Amino acid sequence: MAKEYRTLHTTVDLPYELAFGATLTRFFDGLSEEKILGTRCPKCGRVLVPARSFCPRCFIDLDQWVEVGQMGTVETWSLVSYRYFGMAKTPPYITALIRLDGADVSLTHLVGGIDLSSLEMVRTHLSIGTRVKAVWAKEKPGSIFDIEYFVPVEADSH
Amino acid sequence: MGDRVGIVAVAESTPAIAKENLMDAVYWVTKELLDKVGVEREEVGTIVTAASDVFHSGISCANSYYWEASGGFLKNASRQDADSLFAFLYACMRILSGHFETAMVVALTKGSENPENDTVTSLYADPFYHRPLGINETTAAALQMRQYMEHYGISLEQCAMVTVKNLGNALYNPYAHVRKRVTVDEVLRSQPIADPLTAMQCAPKSDGVVAVLLAREDKAKKLTDNPVWFRGYSSAMDTSTLGDRDLLNGMLSQVARRAYAMAGIVDPSTEVDVAEISEPYAFQELLWCEQLGLCPEGGGGRLLDSGITGLHGRLPVNPSGGVLATNAYVARGLYRIAEAYWQLTKRAGEHQVDKTVHTALAHSTHGFAGQSHTVVILGD
């Protein structure tokens, strides 16, 4: 008969202090003022959001700051319903890629303000191409959740 | 390239290592490999190990902990993180440098000891922006899947059929972790994870140790009657910022083209005899098949429907069961090499494909939604 071997239960819990640096600090300061800031590449012309200190494609410095729109178009989305240890958000929630007006890349964020109780309900409000707008949190300490989520807007409201 | 590099032997663990100590399991697989060829540890020129230690083993620099079990101590040898196909290339290059006759690659991950896959993959995300939003390997794949289905008209049933095919293939593979006959309906009705992904469309977390012995051409021919030759390689990685990327047109097409050019392959859809493709999420097998040039763009669903990629089809894809059957995270890539070796040497046993195999493709991916891709071409 096979013997059951012993196991060791252990955890690793380590604190880190990670530097935002100048560019991300300014981007998150912008969020606390209800502004979504990007930087424009003088070579390829793309506006990158969140703001970057350099264009990864052209590999040059970026210092031309622009405020992009608070409305955008959903490029793809997912209703997240599973759970795992250390999960950042409590499900259900919708994660999405949103192309903000005036930006040339997509912002990863949440879609909310709609009934998440079933996929069928979500689908009545949300599909690829749905227009959404930023909903600002009451408290804005300068984090990605200064934008609470993006809410679908009616087709005739923009 | 002057001398060629040949694979002379492969050894793999079975799921039975779950209750065993990982250092022991690494030793057993390494020892089995050397015994197969009749080579002593002292005779092996160099060793490269692949593991991702802090997150996947709970030990910082763990492949230095497992180092003696891999046979690497007191050797001119090295360790590597992330994708084990990088370790494979590293070992090939050390032979091609002319300094080594033989090189051993050992890849290891013991998933059964770890927290859930996405507890670990969440930590790949940058801590300022993506991580608080819950982006991980699975949610990123779900975003990619919805775009893929909508853009090319791929159905949920076609995606689920990849799981049905691959777990069915795994039934015949004694090294595979999840081995069972399932239906499309069962796959689609399994636990909702991140829509459109359900649990059975996502890879499990598995235990796995793989060891591969490589040798310079002359040495390879002395060590075995049927070496498998390294013919082509390429790898590339897209940016980490998810929103900057085209999730339907990443690095894989160009990676494949470069690997085919190195191997002298003009038409992969007819010249590749068997493909082992890393598909941690079922739909990715279809998308990767397109980008590997095994079918036209948008034709991944039709390729699957045609039965061509089945175990006894014209171009079998994942006869091992793929990553959906066995997901020993860092070892994923080297598992593909191992299966390609079994198929090329006709040693796959019950899951040997029903055709002559001269050219095999091994593909690996890691990061979010195929951020990184690696392709290796092997031949007899």
Coordinates of C-alpha atoms in Angstrom, one line a residue:
Chain A
M1 CA 0.0 0.0 0.0
A2 CA 1.4 3.4 -1.0
K3 CA 2.5 5.6 1.8
E4 CA 1.2 9.2 1.9
Y5 CA 4.2 11.5 2.1
R6 CA 4.2 14.6 4.2
T7 CA 3.9 18.1 2.6
L8 CA 5.0 21.5 3.9
H9 CA 2.6 24.4 3.8
T10 CA 4.4 27.7 3.4
T11 CA 3.7 31.2 2.3
V12 CA 5.9 34.0 1.0
D13 CA 4.8 37.6 1.8
L14 CA 7.3 40.3 0.9
P15 CA 6.8 44.1 0.8
Y16 CA 8.2 46.1 -2.1
E17 CA 8.4 49.9 -2.7
L18 CA 8.3 50.4 -6.5
A19 CA 9.1 53.8 -8.1
F20 CA 6.5 55.3 -10.5
G21 CA 9.1 57.7 -11.9
A22 CA 8.3 61.1 -13.5
T23 CA 6.1 60.0 -16.3
L24 CA 3.7 57.6 -14.5
T25 CA 3.6 60.0 -11.6
R26 CA 2.3 62.7 -13.9
F27 CA -0.2 60.3 -15.5
F28 CA -1.6 59.2 -12.2
D29 CA -1.6 62.9 -10.9
G30 CA -3.7 63.6 -14.1
L31 CA -6.2 61.0 -13.1
S32 CA -6.7 62.6 -9.7
E33 CA -7.6 65.8 -11.6
E34 CA -10.0 63.8 -13.9
K35 CA -7.7 64.0 -16.9
I36 CA -6.5 61.1 -18.9
L37 CA -3.1 62.0 -20.2
G38 CA -1.0 60.5 -23.0
T39 CA 2.2 61.4 -24.8
R40 CA 2.5 61.9 -28.5
C41 CA 5.4 60.5 -30.5
P42 CA 6.8 63.2 -32.8
K43 CA 8.0 60.5 -35.3
C44 CA 5.1 58.0 -35.7
G45 CA 2.5 60.5 -34.5
R46 CA 0.8 58.0 -32.2
V47 CA -0.7 59.1 -28.9
L48 CA 0.2 56.5 -26.2
V49 CA -2.0 56.1 -23.2
P50 CA -1.1 55.7 -20.4
A51 CA 1.6 58.3 -21.0
R52 CA 5.1 56.9 -21.8
S53 CA 8.5 58.4 -21.5
F54 CA 9.5 56.8 -24.8
C55 CA 7.9 55.4 -27.9
P56 CA 8.7 51.6 -27.9
R57 CA 8.3 51.5 -31.7
C58 CA 10.4 54.6 -32.7
F59 CA 12.6 54.3 -29.6
I60 CA 12.8 58.0 -29.0
D61 CA 12.0 60.3 -26.0
L62 CA 8.4 61.5 -25.6
D63 CA 7.7 64.8 -23.9
Q64 CA 4.6 66.1 -25.8
W65 CA 1.7 65.7 -23.3
V66 CA -1.9 65.5 -24.5
E67 CA -5.2 65.0 -22.8
V68 CA -7.2 62.3 -24.6
G69 CA -11.0 61.9 -24.6
Q70 CA -13.0 60.4 -21.7
M71 CA -15.1 58.5 -24.2
G72 CA -14.0 55.6 -26.2
T73 CA -14.9 52.4 -28.1
V74 CA -14.7 48.9 -26.6
E75 CA -12.3 46.8 -28.7
T76 CA -12.9 43.6 -26.7
W77 CA -14.2 42.6 -23.3
S78 CA -14.6 39.7 -20.9
L79 CA -17.0 39.0 -18.0
V80 CA -14.7 37.6 -15.3
S81 CA -16.5 35.2 -12.9
Y82 CA -13.9 32.9 -11.4
R83 CA -11.9 33.3 -8.2
Y84 CA -8.3 32.6 -7.3
F85 CA -6.0 33.2 -4.3
G86 CA -4.7 36.8 -4.2
M87 CA -7.3 38.0 -6.8
A88 CA -7.0 41.8 -7.3
K89 CA -10.7 42.4 -8.0
T90 CA -13.8 40.7 -6.6
P91 CA -15.8 39.0 -9.4
P92 CA -18.0 39.4 -11.3
Y93 CA -16.4 42.3 -13.2
I94 CA -15.8 43.1 -16.8
T95 CA -12.3 43.7 -18.1
A96 CA -12.0 45.5 -21.5
L97 CA -9.7 47.1 -23.9
I98 CA -11.0 50.6 -24.7
R99 CA -9.7 52.9 -27.5
L100 CA -10.2 56.4 -26.1
D101 CA -11.0 59.2 -28.5
G102 CA -7.7 60.8 -29.5
A103 CA -5.5 57.8 -28.5
D104 CA -3.8 55.4 -30.8
V105 CA -3.5 52.5 -28.4
S106 CA -6.1 51.0 -26.1
L107 CA -6.5 51.5 -22.4
T108 CA -7.1 48.4 -20.3
H109 CA -9.8 49.0 -17.7
L110 CA -13.2 47.9 -16.4
V111 CA -16.7 48.3 -17.8
G112 CA -19.3 48.8 -15.1
G113 CA -22.6 50.5 -14.3
I114 CA -24.6 47.7 -15.9
D115 CA -26.3 44.6 -14.6
L116 CA -23.6 41.9 -14.2
S117 CA -25.9 39.2 -12.9
S118 CA -25.8 37.2 -16.1
L119 CA -23.9 37.1 -19.4
E120 CA -27.2 37.7 -21.2
M121 CA -27.9 40.9 -19.3
V122 CA -24.3 42.1 -20.0
R123 CA -24.7 41.4 -23.7
T124 CA -27.7 43.7 -24.0
H125 CA -25.5 46.6 -23.0
L126 CA -22.0 45.6 -24.3
S127 CA -20.4 44.3 -27.5
I128 CA -17.3 45.0 -29.4
G129 CA -17.7 48.6 -30.7
T130 CA -19.9 49.8 -27.8
R131 CA -19.2 53.4 -26.9
V132 CA -18.3 54.0 -23.2
K133 CA -17.3 56.9 -21.0
A134 CA -15.2 57.2 -17.9
V135 CA -17.0 57.3 -14.5
W136 CA -14.8 59.0 -11.9
A137 CA -14.5 57.7 -8.4
K138 CA -15.3 60.1 -5.5
E139 CA -11.9 59.6 -4.0
K140 CA -9.1 60.1 -6.4
P141 CA -5.7 59.3 -4.7
G142 CA -3.9 59.0 -8.1
S143 CA -4.4 55.3 -8.9
I144 CA -5.9 53.5 -11.9
F145 CA -9.1 53.3 -9.9
D146 CA -9.5 57.1 -9.9
I147 CA -11.5 56.0 -13.0
E148 CA -14.1 53.7 -11.3
Y149 CA -15.0 52.1 -14.6
F150 CA -16.3 52.9 -18.0
V151 CA -20.0 52.9 -18.6
P152 CA -21.8 52.2 -21.9
V153 CA -23.5 55.3 -23.3
E154 CA -26.6 55.3 -25.5
A155 CA -25.9 55.6 -29.2
D156 CA -27.6 59.0 -29.4
S157 CA -25.8 60.7 -26.5
H158 CA -22.5 61.5 -28.3
Chain B
M1 CA 26.2 26.0 -40.0
G2 CA 29.0 23.5 -40.0
D3 CA 28.2 20.7 -37.6
R4 CA 24.6 19.8 -36.9
V5 CA 23.1 19.4 -33.5
G6 CA 21.2 16.2 -32.8
I7 CA 18.8 15.1 -30.1
V8 CA 20.0 11.7 -29.0
A9 CA 17.6 10.9 -26.1
V10 CA 14.6 12.3 -24.2
A11 CA 13.2 11.4 -20.8
E12 CA 9.9 12.7 -19.2
S13 CA 8.3 12.4 -15.8
T14 CA 4.8 11.0 -15.4
P15 CA 2.0 12.5 -13.3
A16 CA 2.9 10.1 -10.5
I17 CA 5.6 12.6 -9.3
A18 CA 2.8 14.7 -7.7
K19 CA 3.5 13.4 -4.2
E20 CA 7.3 13.2 -4.6
N21 CA 9.9 15.8 -3.7
L22 CA 10.8 17.8 -6.8
M23 CA 14.5 17.4 -6.3
D24 CA 14.0 13.6 -6.4
A25 CA 11.9 13.8 -9.5
V26 CA 14.5 15.9 -11.3
Y27 CA 17.1 13.4 -10.4
W28 CA 15.0 10.4 -11.6
V29 CA 14.3 12.0 -15.0
T30 CA 17.9 13.1 -15.5
K31 CA 19.3 9.7 -14.4
E32 CA 16.8 7.9 -16.7
L33 CA 18.0 10.1 -19.7
L34 CA 21.7 9.3 -19.0
D35 CA 21.0 5.6 -18.5
K36 CA 19.1 5.4 -21.8
V37 CA 22.3 6.5 -23.7
G38 CA 24.8 4.9 -21.4
V39 CA 26.5 8.2 -20.6
E40 CA 27.8 9.1 -17.1
R41 CA 27.1 12.5 -15.6
E42 CA 30.9 13.4 -15.8
E43 CA 30.8 12.8 -19.6
V44 CA 28.0 15.4 -20.3
G45 CA 29.7 18.5 -21.7
T46 CA 27.3 21.2 -20.4
I47 CA 23.8 21.5 -18.8
V48 CA 21.1 24.2 -19.0
T49 CA 18.1 24.0 -16.7
A50 CA 14.8 25.9 -17.2
A51 CA 12.6 26.8 -14.3
S52 CA 10.7 29.8 -13.0
D53 CA 11.5 29.6 -9.4
V54 CA 10.1 32.2 -7.1
F55 CA 6.6 31.9 -8.4
H56 CA 6.4 28.4 -9.7
S57 CA 8.4 26.7 -6.9
G58 CA 8.2 28.9 -3.9
I59 CA 11.9 29.0 -3.7
S60 CA 14.1 31.9 -4.9
C61 CA 16.7 30.7 -7.5
A62 CA 15.2 27.2 -7.0
N63 CA 17.0 25.7 -10.0
S64 CA 20.1 26.3 -8.0
Y65 CA 18.4 24.2 -5.3
Y66 CA 17.6 21.5 -7.8
W67 CA 21.1 21.9 -9.4
E68 CA 22.6 18.7 -8.1
A69 CA 19.6 16.7 -9.2
S70 CA 20.1 18.0 -12.8
G71 CA 23.7 16.8 -12.7
G72 CA 24.9 20.4 -13.3
F73 CA 27.2 21.0 -10.3
L74 CA 30.9 21.6 -10.9
K75 CA 30.2 21.9 -14.6
N76 CA 30.5 24.8 -17.1
A77 CA 26.7 25.1 -17.1
S78 CA 23.9 27.6 -16.7
R79 CA 20.3 28.2 -15.7
Q80 CA 17.4 30.0 -17.5
D81 CA 14.0 31.3 -16.7
A82 CA 10.7 31.7 -18.6
D83 CA 10.4 29.5 -21.7
S84 CA 12.3 26.2 -21.8
L85 CA 12.8 26.5 -25.5
F86 CA 15.2 29.3 -24.7
A87 CA 17.2 26.8 -22.7
F88 CA 17.0 24.4 -25.6
L89 CA 18.5 27.0 -28.0
Y90 CA 21.1 27.9 -25.4
A91 CA 22.2 24.3 -25.3
C92 CA 22.2 24.0 -29.1
M93 CA 24.4 27.1 -29.3
R94 CA 26.9 25.8 -26.8
I95 CA 27.4 22.8 -29.1
L96 CA 27.5 24.9 -32.2
S97 CA 30.2 27.1 -30.5
G98 CA 32.5 24.1 -30.9
H99 CA 33.3 23.9 -27.2
F100 CA 31.0 21.1 -26.3
E101 CA 30.2 17.6 -27.8
T102 CA 27.1 17.1 -25.6
A103 CA 24.6 19.3 -23.8
M104 CA 21.7 18.4 -21.6
V105 CA 18.6 20.5 -21.1
V106 CA 16.4 19.9 -18.1
A107 CA 13.0 21.8 -17.6
L108 CA 10.9 21.5 -14.5
T109 CA 7.8 22.9 -12.9
K110 CA 5.7 21.3 -10.2
G111 CA 2.3 22.9 -10.6
S112 CA 0.5 20.7 -8.0
E113 CA 2.5 22.5 -5.2
N114 CA 1.7 26.0 -6.4
P115 CA -1.2 28.4 -5.9
E116 CA -3.6 28.6 -8.8
N117 CA -2.1 29.4 -12.2
D118 CA -3.5 32.9 -12.2
T119 CA -2.3 33.7 -8.7
V120 CA 1.1 33.3 -10.4
T121 CA 0.3 34.8 -13.8
S122 CA -1.2 38.0 -12.2
L123 CA 2.3 38.8 -11.0
Y124 CA 3.5 38.9 -14.6
A125 CA 1.4 42.1 -15.0
D126 CA 3.0 45.5 -14.2
P127 CA 2.1 46.5 -10.7
F128 CA 1.0 50.1 -11.4
Y129 CA -1.6 49.6 -14.1
H130 CA -2.6 46.1 -15.3
R131 CA -2.2 44.1 -12.0
P132 CA -4.8 46.0 -10.0
L133 CA -7.2 45.6 -12.9
G134 CA -7.0 41.8 -12.5
I135 CA -5.1 41.2 -15.8
N136 CA -3.5 37.8 -15.9
E137 CA -2.8 35.1 -18.5
T138 CA -6.5 34.0 -18.5
T139 CA -8.2 37.3 -18.6
A140 CA -5.8 38.5 -21.4
A141 CA -6.6 35.3 -23.3
A142 CA -10.3 35.9 -22.9
L143 CA -9.9 39.4 -24.4
Q144 CA -8.0 37.9 -27.3
M145 CA -10.6 35.1 -27.8
R146 CA -13.5 37.4 -28.1
Q147 CA -11.7 39.5 -30.8
Y148 CA -10.6 36.3 -32.6
M149 CA -14.1 34.8 -32.7
E150 CA -15.8 38.0 -33.8
H151 CA -13.2 39.0 -36.4
Y152 CA -13.1 35.7 -38.1
G153 CA -16.4 34.1 -37.3
I154 CA -14.9 31.4 -35.2
S155 CA -17.6 29.5 -33.2
L156 CA -17.5 28.5 -29.5
E157 CA -18.0 24.9 -30.6
Q158 CA -14.8 25.1 -32.8
C159 CA -12.9 26.4 -29.8
A160 CA -14.3 23.7 -27.5
M161 CA -13.5 21.0 -30.1
V162 CA -9.8 21.7 -29.6
T163 CA -10.2 20.6 -26.0
V164 CA -12.1 17.5 -27.1
K165 CA -9.4 16.6 -29.7
N166 CA -6.4 17.2 -27.4
L167 CA -7.7 15.5 -24.2
G168 CA -8.7 12.6 -26.5
N169 CA -5.1 12.4 -27.8
A170 CA -3.8 12.5 -24.3
L171 CA -5.7 9.3 -23.6
Y172 CA -3.0 7.5 -25.5
N173 CA -0.1 9.4 -23.9
P174 CA 1.1 7.9 -20.6
Y175 CA 3.1 11.1 -19.8
A176 CA 0.0 13.3 -20.0
H177 CA -1.8 14.7 -17.0
V178 CA -5.5 15.2 -18.0
R179 CA -6.6 12.2 -20.1
K180 CA -10.2 11.9 -20.8
R181 CA -12.9 11.7 -23.5
V182 CA -15.1 14.8 -23.3
T183 CA -17.8 16.4 -25.4
V184 CA -18.1 19.9 -26.9
D185 CA -21.2 20.3 -24.7
E186 CA -19.2 19.4 -21.5
V187 CA -16.5 21.8 -22.4
L188 CA -18.9 24.7 -23.0
R189 CA -20.9 23.9 -19.9
S190 CA -17.9 23.7 -17.6
Q191 CA -17.3 26.4 -15.0
P192 CA -17.5 30.0 -16.5
I193 CA -14.0 31.5 -16.0
A194 CA -13.6 34.7 -18.0
D195 CA -16.2 34.7 -20.8
P196 CA -15.9 33.3 -23.4
L197 CA -13.5 31.0 -21.7
T198 CA -14.8 28.1 -19.6
A199 CA -12.7 26.0 -17.3
M200 CA -12.2 23.1 -19.7
Q201 CA -10.9 25.5 -22.4
C202 CA -8.1 26.5 -20.0
A203 CA -4.9 24.4 -19.3
P204 CA -4.6 22.7 -15.9
K205 CA -1.6 23.1 -13.7
S206 CA 0.6 20.1 -14.0
D207 CA 3.8 18.5 -12.7
G208 CA 6.5 17.9 -15.2
V209 CA 10.2 17.3 -15.6
V210 CA 11.7 16.8 -19.1
A211 CA 15.3 16.1 -20.0
V212 CA 16.8 16.2 -23.5
L213 CA 20.4 15.1 -24.4
L214 CA 21.9 17.0 -27.4
A215 CA 25.1 16.1 -29.2
R216 CA 27.3 17.4 -32.0
E217 CA 26.6 15.5 -35.3
D218 CA 29.5 13.0 -35.1
K219 CA 28.9 12.3 -31.4
A220 CA 25.2 12.0 -31.9
K221 CA 25.7 9.3 -34.6
K222 CA 27.9 7.4 -32.1
L223 CA 25.3 7.7 -29.3
T224 CA 22.2 6.7 -31.2
D225 CA 21.1 5.1 -34.5
N226 CA 18.4 7.6 -35.1
P227 CA 19.2 11.2 -33.9
V228 CA 16.7 13.9 -34.5
W229 CA 18.3 17.1 -36.0
F230 CA 17.8 20.7 -35.0
R231 CA 16.9 22.4 -38.2
G232 CA 15.4 25.8 -37.4
Y233 CA 14.6 28.3 -34.7
S234 CA 13.2 31.7 -34.1
S235 CA 11.7 33.6 -31.2
A236 CA 10.3 37.1 -30.6
M237 CA 8.4 39.0 -27.9
D238 CA 5.8 41.7 -28.3
T239 CA 5.5 44.7 -25.9
S240 CA 4.1 44.1 -22.5
T241 CA 1.4 46.8 -22.6
L242 CA -1.7 44.9 -23.7
G243 CA -3.4 47.9 -25.3
D244 CA -0.4 48.6 -27.5
R245 CA -0.6 45.2 -29.2
D246 CA -2.6 43.8 -32.1
L247 CA -3.8 40.7 -30.3
L248 CA -4.7 39.0 -33.6
N249 CA -1.4 39.8 -35.3
G250 CA 1.4 39.4 -32.9
M251 CA 4.9 38.0 -33.3
L252 CA 4.2 34.5 -34.3
S253 CA 3.9 34.9 -38.1
Q254 CA 7.3 36.4 -38.4
V255 CA 8.8 34.0 -35.9
A256 CA 7.4 31.1 -38.0
R257 CA 8.7 32.6 -41.3
R258 CA 12.2 32.9 -39.8
A259 CA 12.3 29.4 -38.4
Y260 CA 11.0 28.0 -41.8
A261 CA 13.6 29.9 -43.7
M262 CA 16.4 28.5 -41.5
A263 CA 15.0 25.0 -42.0
G264 CA 14.5 25.4 -45.8
I265 CA 10.8 25.0 -45.5
V266 CA 8.8 26.8 -48.3
D267 CA 5.2 25.6 -47.7
P268 CA 4.7 24.7 -44.0
S269 CA 1.2 23.4 -44.7
T270 CA 2.5 20.5 -46.7
E271 CA 6.1 20.2 -45.4
V272 CA 5.4 20.1 -41.7
D273 CA 4.4 16.5 -40.8
V274 CA 3.4 17.0 -37.2
A275 CA 3.1 20.1 -35.0
E276 CA 3.2 20.4 -31.2
I277 CA 1.7 23.8 -30.5
S278 CA 1.4 25.4 -27.0
E279 CA -2.3 26.1 -26.5
P280 CA -2.9 27.1 -22.8
Y281 CA -6.3 28.2 -24.0
A282 CA -8.2 26.1 -26.6
F283 CA -8.9 28.8 -29.2
Q284 CA -5.2 29.6 -29.3
E285 CA -4.4 26.4 -31.1
L286 CA -6.6 27.6 -34.0
L287 CA -5.1 31.1 -34.0
W288 CA -1.5 29.8 -33.7
C289 CA -2.1 27.3 -36.6
E290 CA -3.1 30.3 -38.8
Q291 CA 0.0 32.3 -37.8
L292 CA 2.2 29.3 -38.2
G293 CA 1.1 29.2 -41.9
L294 CA -0.5 25.8 -41.5
C295 CA -3.8 27.2 -42.9
P296 CA -4.9 30.6 -44.3
E297 CA -5.6 33.6 -42.0
G298 CA -9.0 33.1 -40.4
G299 CA -9.0 29.4 -41.4
G300 CA -8.2 27.9 -38.0
G301 CA -11.8 26.8 -37.4
R302 CA -12.2 25.2 -40.8
L303 CA -8.8 23.4 -40.4
L304 CA -10.0 21.8 -37.2
D305 CA -13.4 20.9 -38.7
S306 CA -11.7 19.2 -41.6
G307 CA -10.1 16.6 -39.3
I308 CA -6.7 17.3 -40.8
T309 CA -5.2 18.1 -37.4
G310 CA -6.6 15.0 -35.7
L311 CA -4.2 12.2 -34.4
H312 CA -4.5 10.4 -37.7
G313 CA -5.1 13.4 -40.0
R314 CA -2.8 14.7 -42.7
L315 CA -1.2 17.3 -40.3
P316 CA -1.7 16.1 -36.7
V317 CA -1.5 19.0 -34.2
N318 CA -0.8 18.2 -30.5
P319 CA -0.8 14.4 -30.7
S320 CA 0.6 14.5 -27.1
G321 CA -2.6 16.2 -25.9
G322 CA -0.9 19.6 -25.8
V323 CA -0.8 22.1 -23.0
L324 CA -4.5 21.6 -22.4
A325 CA -3.6 18.1 -21.2
T326 CA -0.2 18.8 -19.5
N327 CA 0.7 22.3 -18.3
A328 CA 4.0 22.0 -16.5
Y329 CA 4.4 25.7 -16.9
V330 CA 8.1 26.4 -17.7
A331 CA 8.5 22.9 -19.2
R332 CA 5.8 23.5 -21.8
G333 CA 8.2 24.2 -24.6
L334 CA 10.5 21.3 -23.9
Y335 CA 7.5 19.0 -23.7
R336 CA 6.8 20.0 -27.3
I337 CA 10.4 19.0 -28.2
A338 CA 10.0 15.7 -26.4
E339 CA 6.8 14.8 -28.3
A340 CA 8.3 15.8 -31.6
Y341 CA 11.3 13.5 -30.8
W342 CA 8.9 10.6 -30.0
Q343 CA 7.0 11.1 -33.3
L344 CA 10.2 11.5 -35.4
T345 CA 11.7 8.3 -33.9
K346 CA 8.4 6.4 -34.1
R347 CA 8.5 5.9 -30.3
A348 CA 5.3 7.6 -29.4
G349 CA 3.6 4.3 -28.8
E350 CA -0.2 4.4 -28.8
H351 CA -0.3 8.0 -29.9
Q352 CA 2.2 7.6 -32.7
V353 CA 0.7 9.4 -35.7
D354 CA -0.5 7.4 -38.7
K355 CA 2.0 8.7 -41.2
T356 CA 5.7 9.0 -41.9
V357 CA 7.2 12.0 -40.0
H358 CA 10.3 13.7 -41.4
T359 CA 9.7 17.2 -40.2
A360 CA 8.2 18.3 -36.8
L361 CA 7.4 21.7 -35.4
A362 CA 7.6 22.6 -31.7
H363 CA 6.1 25.9 -30.6
S364 CA 6.0 27.5 -27.2
T365 CA 4.4 30.7 -25.9
H366 CA 4.3 32.6 -22.7
G367 CA 3.2 36.0 -21.4
F368 CA -0.2 37.5 -22.0
A369 CA -2.2 36.5 -25.2
G370 CA 0.9 35.2 -26.9
Q371 CA 3.3 38.0 -26.0
S372 CA 6.3 35.7 -26.6
H373 CA 6.5 33.0 -29.2
T374 CA 9.2 30.4 -30.0
V375 CA 9.3 28.0 -32.9
V376 CA 11.7 25.1 -33.3
I377 CA 11.9 22.8 -36.4
L378 CA 13.2 19.3 -36.0
G379 CA 13.8 16.7 -38.7
D380 CA 15.0 13.1 -39.0

